[in-house]
Short mmCIF file of N, CA and C in Angstrom, two decimals:
data_model
loop_
_atom_site.label_atom_id
_atom_site.label_comp_id
_atom_site.label_asym_id
_atom_site.label_seq_id
_atom_site.Cartn_x
_atom_site.Cartn_y
_atom_site.Cartn_z
N MET A 1 6.77 -10.47 2.32
CA MET A 1 8.19 -10.45 2.09
C MET A 1 8.70 -9.02 2.27
N LEU A 2 9.75 -8.86 2.99
CA LEU A 2 10.27 -7.53 3.28
C LEU A 2 11.29 -7.09 2.25
N LEU A 3 11.42 -5.78 2.13
CA LEU A 3 12.36 -5.20 1.17
C LEU A 3 13.77 -5.71 1.41
N HIS A 4 14.19 -5.78 2.67
CA HIS A 4 15.57 -6.15 2.94
C HIS A 4 15.83 -7.64 2.69
N ASP A 5 14.78 -8.42 2.34
CA ASP A 5 15.00 -9.79 1.90
C ASP A 5 15.63 -9.81 0.51
N HIS A 6 15.43 -8.74 -0.25
CA HIS A 6 15.91 -8.67 -1.62
C HIS A 6 17.07 -7.70 -1.80
N VAL A 7 17.29 -6.83 -0.86
CA VAL A 7 18.32 -5.80 -0.97
C VAL A 7 19.29 -5.97 0.19
N ALA A 8 20.56 -5.93 -0.09
CA ALA A 8 21.57 -6.10 0.96
C ALA A 8 21.68 -4.81 1.78
N LEU A 9 20.93 -4.75 2.86
CA LEU A 9 20.97 -3.59 3.74
C LEU A 9 21.84 -3.89 4.95
N THR A 10 22.50 -2.85 5.44
CA THR A 10 23.23 -3.01 6.69
C THR A 10 22.22 -3.05 7.83
N ALA A 11 22.67 -3.44 9.01
CA ALA A 11 21.78 -3.49 10.17
C ALA A 11 21.21 -2.11 10.48
N ALA A 12 22.03 -1.08 10.36
CA ALA A 12 21.57 0.29 10.63
C ALA A 12 20.53 0.73 9.60
N GLU A 13 20.77 0.41 8.33
CA GLU A 13 19.81 0.76 7.28
C GLU A 13 18.50 0.02 7.48
N ARG A 14 18.56 -1.25 7.86
CA ARG A 14 17.36 -2.04 8.11
C ARG A 14 16.57 -1.45 9.28
N ALA A 15 17.27 -1.05 10.34
CA ALA A 15 16.61 -0.44 11.50
C ALA A 15 15.93 0.87 11.12
N THR A 16 16.60 1.68 10.29
CA THR A 16 16.02 2.94 9.83
C THR A 16 14.76 2.69 9.02
N LEU A 17 14.83 1.73 8.10
CA LEU A 17 13.68 1.40 7.26
C LEU A 17 12.52 0.86 8.10
N GLU A 18 12.81 -0.04 9.03
CA GLU A 18 11.75 -0.61 9.86
C GLU A 18 11.10 0.45 10.74
N ALA A 19 11.89 1.39 11.27
CA ALA A 19 11.33 2.47 12.08
C ALA A 19 10.44 3.37 11.23
N LEU A 20 10.86 3.65 10.01
CA LEU A 20 10.06 4.48 9.11
C LEU A 20 8.73 3.82 8.79
N VAL A 21 8.77 2.54 8.47
CA VAL A 21 7.54 1.81 8.15
C VAL A 21 6.62 1.75 9.36
N GLU A 22 7.18 1.51 10.54
CA GLU A 22 6.36 1.47 11.76
C GLU A 22 5.70 2.83 12.01
N ARG A 23 6.47 3.90 11.86
CA ARG A 23 5.93 5.25 12.08
C ARG A 23 4.84 5.57 11.06
N HIS A 24 5.07 5.21 9.81
CA HIS A 24 4.09 5.46 8.75
C HIS A 24 2.81 4.68 9.03
N THR A 25 2.94 3.43 9.49
CA THR A 25 1.78 2.60 9.81
C THR A 25 0.98 3.22 10.94
N LEU A 26 1.65 3.69 11.98
CA LEU A 26 0.95 4.31 13.11
C LEU A 26 0.23 5.58 12.68
N LEU A 27 0.86 6.39 11.84
CA LEU A 27 0.22 7.61 11.35
C LEU A 27 -0.98 7.29 10.47
N GLU A 28 -0.85 6.26 9.65
CA GLU A 28 -1.97 5.86 8.80
C GLU A 28 -3.15 5.39 9.65
N ARG A 29 -2.87 4.61 10.69
CA ARG A 29 -3.93 4.14 11.59
C ARG A 29 -4.61 5.31 12.28
N ALA A 30 -3.82 6.29 12.73
CA ALA A 30 -4.39 7.47 13.39
C ALA A 30 -5.27 8.25 12.43
N ALA A 31 -4.84 8.39 11.19
CA ALA A 31 -5.63 9.12 10.19
C ALA A 31 -6.94 8.39 9.91
N ARG A 32 -6.88 7.06 9.80
CA ARG A 32 -8.10 6.28 9.55
C ARG A 32 -9.06 6.41 10.74
N TRP A 33 -8.51 6.38 11.96
CA TRP A 33 -9.35 6.53 13.15
C TRP A 33 -10.02 7.89 13.13
N ALA A 34 -9.25 8.94 12.82
CA ALA A 34 -9.81 10.30 12.80
C ALA A 34 -10.92 10.41 11.77
N LEU A 35 -10.72 9.84 10.60
CA LEU A 35 -11.76 9.88 9.57
C LEU A 35 -12.99 9.09 10.01
N GLY A 36 -12.77 7.94 10.63
CA GLY A 36 -13.88 7.12 11.12
C GLY A 36 -14.66 7.79 12.23
N ALA A 37 -13.98 8.61 13.00
CA ALA A 37 -14.62 9.33 14.10
C ALA A 37 -15.28 10.62 13.62
N GLY A 38 -15.17 10.90 12.32
CA GLY A 38 -15.79 12.10 11.76
C GLY A 38 -15.00 13.36 12.00
N LEU A 39 -13.73 13.22 12.33
CA LEU A 39 -12.89 14.40 12.55
C LEU A 39 -12.35 14.88 11.21
N LEU A 40 -12.29 16.17 11.05
CA LEU A 40 -11.78 16.76 9.81
C LEU A 40 -10.31 17.12 10.01
N ILE A 41 -9.46 16.57 9.18
CA ILE A 41 -8.04 16.91 9.23
C ILE A 41 -7.79 17.90 8.11
N GLU A 42 -7.68 19.17 8.46
CA GLU A 42 -7.53 20.19 7.42
C GLU A 42 -6.13 20.22 6.83
N GLU A 43 -5.13 19.97 7.66
CA GLU A 43 -3.76 20.03 7.18
C GLU A 43 -2.98 18.85 7.74
N PRO A 44 -3.03 17.71 7.09
CA PRO A 44 -2.37 16.52 7.64
C PRO A 44 -0.86 16.54 7.45
N ARG A 45 -0.21 17.45 8.14
CA ARG A 45 1.24 17.61 7.98
C ARG A 45 2.01 16.37 8.39
N ALA A 46 1.56 15.70 9.43
CA ALA A 46 2.29 14.53 9.91
C ALA A 46 2.38 13.46 8.84
N MET A 47 1.31 13.24 8.10
CA MET A 47 1.34 12.23 7.05
C MET A 47 2.30 12.64 5.93
N ASP A 48 2.29 13.91 5.56
CA ASP A 48 3.19 14.38 4.51
C ASP A 48 4.64 14.28 4.95
N GLU A 49 4.87 14.57 6.23
CA GLU A 49 6.23 14.59 6.75
C GLU A 49 6.89 13.21 6.65
N PHE A 50 6.08 12.16 6.77
CA PHE A 50 6.63 10.81 6.74
C PHE A 50 6.16 10.03 5.52
N SER A 51 5.89 10.73 4.45
CA SER A 51 5.41 10.09 3.23
C SER A 51 6.48 9.19 2.64
N LEU A 52 6.06 8.06 2.11
CA LEU A 52 6.99 7.17 1.44
C LEU A 52 7.17 7.56 -0.02
N ASP A 53 6.52 8.63 -0.45
CA ASP A 53 6.64 9.08 -1.84
C ASP A 53 7.83 9.99 -2.07
N VAL A 54 8.59 10.25 -1.04
CA VAL A 54 9.80 11.07 -1.17
C VAL A 54 11.00 10.20 -0.80
N PRO A 55 12.16 10.46 -1.37
CA PRO A 55 13.34 9.67 -1.02
C PRO A 55 13.66 9.78 0.47
N VAL A 56 14.06 8.67 1.06
CA VAL A 56 14.40 8.61 2.48
C VAL A 56 15.84 8.16 2.60
N ARG A 57 16.62 8.89 3.36
CA ARG A 57 18.03 8.55 3.53
C ARG A 57 18.17 7.42 4.55
N LEU A 58 18.69 6.29 4.11
CA LEU A 58 18.91 5.16 5.00
C LEU A 58 20.28 5.20 5.64
N SER A 59 21.25 5.68 4.91
CA SER A 59 22.61 5.81 5.42
C SER A 59 23.29 6.90 4.60
N GLU A 60 24.57 7.10 4.86
CA GLU A 60 25.28 8.19 4.20
C GLU A 60 25.24 8.10 2.68
N ASP A 61 25.27 6.89 2.14
CA ASP A 61 25.32 6.76 0.68
C ASP A 61 24.18 5.94 0.08
N ARG A 62 23.13 5.64 0.88
CA ARG A 62 22.02 4.86 0.34
C ARG A 62 20.69 5.54 0.65
N TRP A 63 19.83 5.55 -0.35
CA TRP A 63 18.51 6.17 -0.24
C TRP A 63 17.45 5.16 -0.60
N LEU A 64 16.29 5.27 0.03
CA LEU A 64 15.13 4.47 -0.33
C LEU A 64 14.23 5.35 -1.17
N VAL A 65 13.91 4.90 -2.36
CA VAL A 65 12.99 5.63 -3.23
C VAL A 65 11.83 4.70 -3.52
N TYR A 66 10.63 5.09 -3.12
CA TYR A 66 9.43 4.29 -3.32
C TYR A 66 8.72 4.77 -4.57
N ASP A 67 8.47 3.87 -5.47
CA ASP A 67 7.77 4.21 -6.71
C ASP A 67 6.37 3.61 -6.65
N SER A 68 5.36 4.44 -6.49
CA SER A 68 3.99 3.95 -6.32
C SER A 68 3.30 3.68 -7.65
N THR A 69 4.02 3.86 -8.76
CA THR A 69 3.39 3.62 -10.07
C THR A 69 3.46 2.17 -10.47
#
């Protein structure tokens, strides 16, 4: 079940959220591949840059805040 099934998002907000989730998924897959290949990632800036643990602006007046607790 997707977040926007429960929250009234505009089409633009939904597109922003879906792009963020897709980007995060691709970065997570790349990180898992690198770890599986025995590569050492000393400074994984890309993962931090797109972390879902920080508020993400969906539109001018709406923010997505992910609570992992």
